[in-house]
PDB file of N, H, CA, C and O in Angstrom:
ATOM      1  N   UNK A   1       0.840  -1.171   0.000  1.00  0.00           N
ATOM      2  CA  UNK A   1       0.000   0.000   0.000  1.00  0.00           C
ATOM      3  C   UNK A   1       0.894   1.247   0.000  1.00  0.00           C
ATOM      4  O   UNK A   1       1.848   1.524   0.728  1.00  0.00           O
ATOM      5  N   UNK A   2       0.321   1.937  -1.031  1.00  0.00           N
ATOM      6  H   UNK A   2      -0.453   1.712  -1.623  1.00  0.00           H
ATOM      7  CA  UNK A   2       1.027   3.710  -1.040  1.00  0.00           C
ATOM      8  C   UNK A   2       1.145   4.371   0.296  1.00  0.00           C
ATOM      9  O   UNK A   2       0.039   4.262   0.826  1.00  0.00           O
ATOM     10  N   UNK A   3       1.827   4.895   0.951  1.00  0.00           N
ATOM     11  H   UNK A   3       2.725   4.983   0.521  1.00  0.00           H
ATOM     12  CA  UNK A   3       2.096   5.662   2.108  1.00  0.00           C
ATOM     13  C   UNK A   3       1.779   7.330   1.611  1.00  0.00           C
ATOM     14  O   UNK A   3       2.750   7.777   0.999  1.00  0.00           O
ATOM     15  N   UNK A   4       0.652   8.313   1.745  1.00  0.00           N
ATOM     16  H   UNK A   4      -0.136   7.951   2.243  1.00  0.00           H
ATOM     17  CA  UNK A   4       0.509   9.271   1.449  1.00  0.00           C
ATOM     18  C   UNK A   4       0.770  10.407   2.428  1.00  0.00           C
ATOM     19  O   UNK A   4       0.114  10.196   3.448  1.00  0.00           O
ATOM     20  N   UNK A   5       1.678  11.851   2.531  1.00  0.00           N
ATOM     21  H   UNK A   5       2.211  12.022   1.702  1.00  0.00           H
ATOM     22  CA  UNK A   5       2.381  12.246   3.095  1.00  0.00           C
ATOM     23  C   UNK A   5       1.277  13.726   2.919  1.00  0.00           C
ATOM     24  O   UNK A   5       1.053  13.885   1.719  1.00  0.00           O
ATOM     25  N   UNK A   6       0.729  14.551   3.583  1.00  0.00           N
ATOM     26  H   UNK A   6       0.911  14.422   4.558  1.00  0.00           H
ATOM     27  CA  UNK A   6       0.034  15.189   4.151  1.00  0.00           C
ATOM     28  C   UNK A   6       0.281  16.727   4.914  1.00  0.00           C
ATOM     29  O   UNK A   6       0.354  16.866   6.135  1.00  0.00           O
ATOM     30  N   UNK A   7       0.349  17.402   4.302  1.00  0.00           N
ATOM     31  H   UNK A   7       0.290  17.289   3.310  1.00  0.00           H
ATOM     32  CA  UNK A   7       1.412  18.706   5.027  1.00  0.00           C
ATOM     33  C   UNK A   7       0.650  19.394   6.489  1.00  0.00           C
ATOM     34  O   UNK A   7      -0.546  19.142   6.632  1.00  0.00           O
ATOM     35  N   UNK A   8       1.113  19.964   7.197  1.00  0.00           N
ATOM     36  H   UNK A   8       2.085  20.169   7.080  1.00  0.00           H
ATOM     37  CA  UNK A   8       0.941  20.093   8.377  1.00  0.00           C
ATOM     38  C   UNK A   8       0.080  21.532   8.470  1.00  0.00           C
ATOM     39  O   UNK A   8       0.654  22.507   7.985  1.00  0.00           O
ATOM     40  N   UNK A   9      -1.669  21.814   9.235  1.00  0.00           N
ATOM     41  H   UNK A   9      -2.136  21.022   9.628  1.00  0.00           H
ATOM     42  CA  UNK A   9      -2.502  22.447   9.155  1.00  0.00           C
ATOM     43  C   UNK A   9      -2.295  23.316  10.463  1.00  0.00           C
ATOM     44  O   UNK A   9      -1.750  22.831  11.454  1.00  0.00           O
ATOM     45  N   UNK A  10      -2.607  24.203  10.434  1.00  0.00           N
ATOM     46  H   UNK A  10      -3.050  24.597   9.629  1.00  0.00           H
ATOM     47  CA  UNK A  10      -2.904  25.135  11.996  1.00  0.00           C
ATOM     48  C   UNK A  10      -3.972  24.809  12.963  1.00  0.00           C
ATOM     49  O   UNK A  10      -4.049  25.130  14.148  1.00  0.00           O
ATOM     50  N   UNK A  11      -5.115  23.824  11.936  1.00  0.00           N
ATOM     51  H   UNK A  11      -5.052  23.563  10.972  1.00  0.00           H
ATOM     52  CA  UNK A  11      -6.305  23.508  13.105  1.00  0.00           C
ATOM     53  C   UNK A  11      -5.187  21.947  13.567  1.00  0.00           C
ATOM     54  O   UNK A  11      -5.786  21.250  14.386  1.00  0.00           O
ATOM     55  N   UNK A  12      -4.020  21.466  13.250  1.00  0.00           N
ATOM     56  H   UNK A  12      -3.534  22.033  12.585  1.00  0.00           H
ATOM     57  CA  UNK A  12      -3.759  20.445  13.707  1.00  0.00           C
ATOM     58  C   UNK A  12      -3.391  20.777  15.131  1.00  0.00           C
ATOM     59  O   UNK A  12      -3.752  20.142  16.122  1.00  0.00           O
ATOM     60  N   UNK A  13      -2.558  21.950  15.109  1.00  0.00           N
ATOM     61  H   UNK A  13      -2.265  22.466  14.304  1.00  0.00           H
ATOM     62  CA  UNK A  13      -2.095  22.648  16.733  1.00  0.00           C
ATOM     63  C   UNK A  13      -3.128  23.935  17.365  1.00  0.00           C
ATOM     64  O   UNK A  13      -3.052  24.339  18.525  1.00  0.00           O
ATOM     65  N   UNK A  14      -3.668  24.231  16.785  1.00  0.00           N
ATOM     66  H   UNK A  14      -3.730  23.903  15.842  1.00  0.00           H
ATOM     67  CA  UNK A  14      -4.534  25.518  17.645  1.00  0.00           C
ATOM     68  C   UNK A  14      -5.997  24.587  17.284  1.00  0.00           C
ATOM     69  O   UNK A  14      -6.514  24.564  16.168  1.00  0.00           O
ATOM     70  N   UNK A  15      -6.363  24.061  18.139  1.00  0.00           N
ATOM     71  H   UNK A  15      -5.943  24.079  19.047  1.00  0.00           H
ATOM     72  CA  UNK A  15      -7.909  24.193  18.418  1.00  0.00           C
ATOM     73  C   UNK A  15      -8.959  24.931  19.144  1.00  0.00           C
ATOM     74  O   UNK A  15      -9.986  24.365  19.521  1.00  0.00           O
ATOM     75  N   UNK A  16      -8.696  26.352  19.378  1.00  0.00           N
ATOM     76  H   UNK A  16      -7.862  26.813  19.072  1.00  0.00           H
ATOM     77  CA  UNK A  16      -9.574  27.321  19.866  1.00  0.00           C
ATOM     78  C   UNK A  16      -8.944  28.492  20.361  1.00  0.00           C
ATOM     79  O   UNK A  16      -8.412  28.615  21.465  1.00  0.00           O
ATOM     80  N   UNK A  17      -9.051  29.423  19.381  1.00  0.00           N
ATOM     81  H   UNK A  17      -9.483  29.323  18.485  1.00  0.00           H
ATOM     82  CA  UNK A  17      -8.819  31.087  19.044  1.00  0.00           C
ATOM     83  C   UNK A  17      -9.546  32.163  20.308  1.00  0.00           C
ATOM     84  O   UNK A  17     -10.753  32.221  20.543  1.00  0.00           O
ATOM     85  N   UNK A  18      -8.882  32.653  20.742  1.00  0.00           N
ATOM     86  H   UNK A  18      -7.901  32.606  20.551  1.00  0.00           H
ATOM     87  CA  UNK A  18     -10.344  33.778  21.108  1.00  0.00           C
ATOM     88  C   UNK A  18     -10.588  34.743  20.078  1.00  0.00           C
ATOM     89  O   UNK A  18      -9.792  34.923  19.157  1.00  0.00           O
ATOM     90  N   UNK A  19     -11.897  35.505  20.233  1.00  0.00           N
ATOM     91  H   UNK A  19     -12.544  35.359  20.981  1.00  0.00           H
ATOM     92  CA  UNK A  19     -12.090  36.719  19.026  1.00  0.00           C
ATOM     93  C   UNK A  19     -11.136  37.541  19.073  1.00  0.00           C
ATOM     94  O   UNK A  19     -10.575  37.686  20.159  1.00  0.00           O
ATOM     95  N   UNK A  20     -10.634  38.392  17.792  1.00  0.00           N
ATOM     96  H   UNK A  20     -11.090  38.275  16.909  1.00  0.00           H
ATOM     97  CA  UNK A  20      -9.848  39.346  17.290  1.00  0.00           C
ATOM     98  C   UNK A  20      -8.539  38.759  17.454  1.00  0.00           C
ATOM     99  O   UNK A  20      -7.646  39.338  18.073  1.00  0.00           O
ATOM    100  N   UNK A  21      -8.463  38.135  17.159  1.00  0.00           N
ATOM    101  H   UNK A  21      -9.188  37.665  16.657  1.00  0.00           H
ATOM    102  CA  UNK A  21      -6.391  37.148  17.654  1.00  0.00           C
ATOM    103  C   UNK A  21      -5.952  37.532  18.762  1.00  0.00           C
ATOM    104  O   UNK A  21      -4.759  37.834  18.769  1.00  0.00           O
ATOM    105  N   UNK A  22      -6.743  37.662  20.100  1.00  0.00           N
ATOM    106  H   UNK A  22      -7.713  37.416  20.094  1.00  0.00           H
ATOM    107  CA  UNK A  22      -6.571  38.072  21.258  1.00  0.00           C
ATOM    108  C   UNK A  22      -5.029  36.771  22.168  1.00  0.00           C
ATOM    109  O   UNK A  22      -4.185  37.052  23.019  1.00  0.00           O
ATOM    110  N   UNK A  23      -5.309  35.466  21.455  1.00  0.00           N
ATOM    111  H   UNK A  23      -5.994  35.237  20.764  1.00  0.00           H
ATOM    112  CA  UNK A  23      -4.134  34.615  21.834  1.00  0.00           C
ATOM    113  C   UNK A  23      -3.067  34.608  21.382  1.00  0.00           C
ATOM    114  O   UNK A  23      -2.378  33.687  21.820  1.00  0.00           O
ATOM    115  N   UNK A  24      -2.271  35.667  20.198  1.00  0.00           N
ATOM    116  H   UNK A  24      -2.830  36.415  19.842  1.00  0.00           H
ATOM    117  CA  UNK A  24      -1.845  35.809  19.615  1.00  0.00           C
ATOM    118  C   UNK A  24      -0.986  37.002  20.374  1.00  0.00           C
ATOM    119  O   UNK A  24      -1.549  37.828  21.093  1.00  0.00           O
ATOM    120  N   UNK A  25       0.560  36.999  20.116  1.00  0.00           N
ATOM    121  H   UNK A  25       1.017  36.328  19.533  1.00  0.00           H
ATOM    122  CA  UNK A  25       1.632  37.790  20.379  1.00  0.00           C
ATOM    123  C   UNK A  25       2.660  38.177  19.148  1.00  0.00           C
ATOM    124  O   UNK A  25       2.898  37.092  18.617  1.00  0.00           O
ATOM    125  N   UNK A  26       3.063  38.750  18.754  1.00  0.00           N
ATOM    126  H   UNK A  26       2.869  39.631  19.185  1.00  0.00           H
ATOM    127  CA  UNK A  26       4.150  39.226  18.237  1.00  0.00           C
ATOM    128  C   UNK A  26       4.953  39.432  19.068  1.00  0.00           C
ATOM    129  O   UNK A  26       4.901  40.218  20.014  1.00  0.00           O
ATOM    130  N   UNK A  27       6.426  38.134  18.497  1.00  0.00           N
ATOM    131  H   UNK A  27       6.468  37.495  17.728  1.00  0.00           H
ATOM    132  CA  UNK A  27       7.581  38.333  19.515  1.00  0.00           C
ATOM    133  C   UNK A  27       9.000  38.378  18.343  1.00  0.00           C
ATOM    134  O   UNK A  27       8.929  38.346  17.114  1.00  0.00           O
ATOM    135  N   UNK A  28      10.275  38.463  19.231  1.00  0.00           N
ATOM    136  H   UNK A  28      10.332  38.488  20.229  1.00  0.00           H
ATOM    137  CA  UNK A  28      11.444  38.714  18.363  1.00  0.00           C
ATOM    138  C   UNK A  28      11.935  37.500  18.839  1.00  0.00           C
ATOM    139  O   UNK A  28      11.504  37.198  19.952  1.00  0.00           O
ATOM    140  N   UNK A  29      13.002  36.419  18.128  1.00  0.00           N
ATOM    141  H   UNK A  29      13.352  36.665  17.224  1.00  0.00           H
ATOM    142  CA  UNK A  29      13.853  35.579  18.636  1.00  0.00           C
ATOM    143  C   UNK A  29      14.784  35.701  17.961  1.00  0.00           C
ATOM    144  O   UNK A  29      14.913  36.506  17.039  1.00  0.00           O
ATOM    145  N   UNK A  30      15.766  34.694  18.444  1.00  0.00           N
ATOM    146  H   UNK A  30      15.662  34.039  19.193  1.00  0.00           H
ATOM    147  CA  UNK A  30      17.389  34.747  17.982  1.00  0.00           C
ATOM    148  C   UNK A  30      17.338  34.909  16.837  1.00  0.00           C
ATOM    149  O   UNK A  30      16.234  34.796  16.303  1.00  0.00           O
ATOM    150  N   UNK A  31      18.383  35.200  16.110  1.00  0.00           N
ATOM    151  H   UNK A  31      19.280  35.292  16.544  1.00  0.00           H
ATOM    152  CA  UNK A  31      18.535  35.274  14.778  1.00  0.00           C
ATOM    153  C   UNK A  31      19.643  33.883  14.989  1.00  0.00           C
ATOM    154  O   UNK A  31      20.522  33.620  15.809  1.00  0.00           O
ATOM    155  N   UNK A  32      18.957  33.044  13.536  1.00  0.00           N
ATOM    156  H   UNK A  32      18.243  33.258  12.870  1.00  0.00           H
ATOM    157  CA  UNK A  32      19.213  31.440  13.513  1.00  0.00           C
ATOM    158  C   UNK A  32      18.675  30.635  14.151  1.00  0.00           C
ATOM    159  O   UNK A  32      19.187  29.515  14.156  1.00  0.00           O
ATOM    160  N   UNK A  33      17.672  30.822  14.792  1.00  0.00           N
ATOM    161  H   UNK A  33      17.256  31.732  14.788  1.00  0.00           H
ATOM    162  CA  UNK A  33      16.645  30.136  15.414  1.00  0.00           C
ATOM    163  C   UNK A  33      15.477  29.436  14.368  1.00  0.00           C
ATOM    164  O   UNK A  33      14.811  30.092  13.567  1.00  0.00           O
ATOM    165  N   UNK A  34      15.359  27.558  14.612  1.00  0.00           N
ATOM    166  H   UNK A  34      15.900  27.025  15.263  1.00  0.00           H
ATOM    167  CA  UNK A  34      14.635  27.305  13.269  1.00  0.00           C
ATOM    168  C   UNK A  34      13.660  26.866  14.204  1.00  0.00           C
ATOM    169  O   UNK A  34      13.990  26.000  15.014  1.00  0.00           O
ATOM    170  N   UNK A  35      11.788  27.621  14.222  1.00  0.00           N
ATOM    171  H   UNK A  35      11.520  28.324  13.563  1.00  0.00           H
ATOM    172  CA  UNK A  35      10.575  27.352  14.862  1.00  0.00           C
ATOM    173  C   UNK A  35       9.640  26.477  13.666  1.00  0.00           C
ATOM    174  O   UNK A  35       9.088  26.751  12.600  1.00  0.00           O
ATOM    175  N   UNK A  36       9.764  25.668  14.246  1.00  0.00           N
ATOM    176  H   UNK A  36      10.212  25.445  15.111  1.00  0.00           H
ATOM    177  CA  UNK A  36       8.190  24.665  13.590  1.00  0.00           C
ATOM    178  C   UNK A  36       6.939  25.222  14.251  1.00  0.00           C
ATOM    179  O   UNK A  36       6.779  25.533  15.432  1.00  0.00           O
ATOM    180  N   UNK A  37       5.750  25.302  12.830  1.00  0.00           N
ATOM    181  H   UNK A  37       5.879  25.049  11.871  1.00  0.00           H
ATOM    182  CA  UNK A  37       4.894  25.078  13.318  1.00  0.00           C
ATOM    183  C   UNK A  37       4.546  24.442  15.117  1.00  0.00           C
ATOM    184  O   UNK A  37       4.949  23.376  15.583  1.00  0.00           O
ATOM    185  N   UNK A  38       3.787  25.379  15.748  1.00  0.00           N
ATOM    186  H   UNK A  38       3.459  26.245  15.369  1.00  0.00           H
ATOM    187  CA  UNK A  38       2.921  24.409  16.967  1.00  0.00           C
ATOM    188  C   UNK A  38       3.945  24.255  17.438  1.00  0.00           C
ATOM    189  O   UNK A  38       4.085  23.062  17.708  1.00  0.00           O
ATOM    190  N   UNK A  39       5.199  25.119  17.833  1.00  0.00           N
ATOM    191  H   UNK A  39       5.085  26.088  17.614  1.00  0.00           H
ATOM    192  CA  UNK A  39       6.594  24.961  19.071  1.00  0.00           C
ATOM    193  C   UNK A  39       6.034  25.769  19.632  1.00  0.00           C
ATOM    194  O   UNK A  39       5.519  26.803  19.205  1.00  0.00           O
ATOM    195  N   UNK A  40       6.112  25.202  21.033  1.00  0.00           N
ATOM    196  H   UNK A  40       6.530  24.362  21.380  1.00  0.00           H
ATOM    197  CA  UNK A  40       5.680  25.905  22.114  1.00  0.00           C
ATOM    198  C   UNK A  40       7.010  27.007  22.374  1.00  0.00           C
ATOM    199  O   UNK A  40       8.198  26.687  22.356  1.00  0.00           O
ATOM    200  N   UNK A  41       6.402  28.501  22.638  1.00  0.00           N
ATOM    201  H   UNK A  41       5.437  28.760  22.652  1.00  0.00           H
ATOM    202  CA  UNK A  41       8.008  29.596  22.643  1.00  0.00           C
ATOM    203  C   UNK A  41       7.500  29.661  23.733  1.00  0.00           C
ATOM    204  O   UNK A  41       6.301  29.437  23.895  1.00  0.00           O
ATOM    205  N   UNK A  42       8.416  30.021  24.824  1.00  0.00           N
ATOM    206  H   UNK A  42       9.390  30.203  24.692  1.00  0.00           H
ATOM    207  CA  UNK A  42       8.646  30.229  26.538  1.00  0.00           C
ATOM    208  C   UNK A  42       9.054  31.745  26.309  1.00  0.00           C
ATOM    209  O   UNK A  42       9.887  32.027  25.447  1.00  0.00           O
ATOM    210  N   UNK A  43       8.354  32.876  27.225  1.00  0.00           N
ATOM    211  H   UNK A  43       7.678  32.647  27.925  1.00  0.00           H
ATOM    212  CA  UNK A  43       8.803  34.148  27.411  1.00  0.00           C
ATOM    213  C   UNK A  43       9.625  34.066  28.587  1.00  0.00           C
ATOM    214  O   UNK A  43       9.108  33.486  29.542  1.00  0.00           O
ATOM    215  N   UNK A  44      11.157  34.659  28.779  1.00  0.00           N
ATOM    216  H   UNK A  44      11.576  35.131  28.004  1.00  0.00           H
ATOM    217  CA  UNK A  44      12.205  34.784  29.897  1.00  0.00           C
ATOM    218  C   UNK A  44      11.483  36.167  30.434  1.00  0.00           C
ATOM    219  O   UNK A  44      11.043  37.176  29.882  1.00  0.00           O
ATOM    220  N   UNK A  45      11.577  35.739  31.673  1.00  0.00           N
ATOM    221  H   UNK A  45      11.934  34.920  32.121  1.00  0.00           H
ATOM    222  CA  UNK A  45      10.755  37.453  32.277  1.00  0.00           C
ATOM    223  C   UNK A  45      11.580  37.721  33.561  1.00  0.00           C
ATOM    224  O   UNK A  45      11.193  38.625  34.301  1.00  0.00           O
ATOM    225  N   UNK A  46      12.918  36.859  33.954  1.00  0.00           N
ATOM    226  H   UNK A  46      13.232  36.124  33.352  1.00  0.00           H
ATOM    227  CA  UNK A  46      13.791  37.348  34.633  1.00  0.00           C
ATOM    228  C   UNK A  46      15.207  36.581  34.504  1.00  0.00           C
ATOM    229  O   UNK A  46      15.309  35.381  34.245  1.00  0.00           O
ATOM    230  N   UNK A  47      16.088  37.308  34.688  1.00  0.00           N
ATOM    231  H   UNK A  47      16.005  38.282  34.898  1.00  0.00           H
ATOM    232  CA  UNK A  47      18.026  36.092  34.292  1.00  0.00           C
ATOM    233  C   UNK A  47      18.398  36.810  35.842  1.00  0.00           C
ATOM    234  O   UNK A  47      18.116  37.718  36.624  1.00  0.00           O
ATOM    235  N   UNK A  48      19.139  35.790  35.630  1.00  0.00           N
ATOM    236  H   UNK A  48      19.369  35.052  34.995  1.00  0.00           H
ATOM    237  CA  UNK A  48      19.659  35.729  37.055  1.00  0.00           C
ATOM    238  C   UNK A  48      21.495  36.006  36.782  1.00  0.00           C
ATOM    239  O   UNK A  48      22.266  36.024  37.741  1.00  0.00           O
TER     240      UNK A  48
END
């Protein structure tokens, strides 16, 4: 049997939005940093 390969959707990782893209952030990361789809990003909010 054929093995059929399927590209990766946004309802596969976000299943529930609030209104106006209220879950939604605009952030900056490293430069050379490679993010997949549906990676969870961690905000640093103190260094020690």
């Amino acid at each position: 049997m054929t093995a059929l390969t399927e590209a990766n959707y946004l309802g596969d990782v976000l299943k529930f939005e609030l209104d106006n893209n209220q879950s939604r952030e605009q952030v900056t990361v490293l430069a050379g940093e490679s993010l997949v789809m549906g990676e969870v990003v961690g905000k640093i909010t103190k260094s020690t």
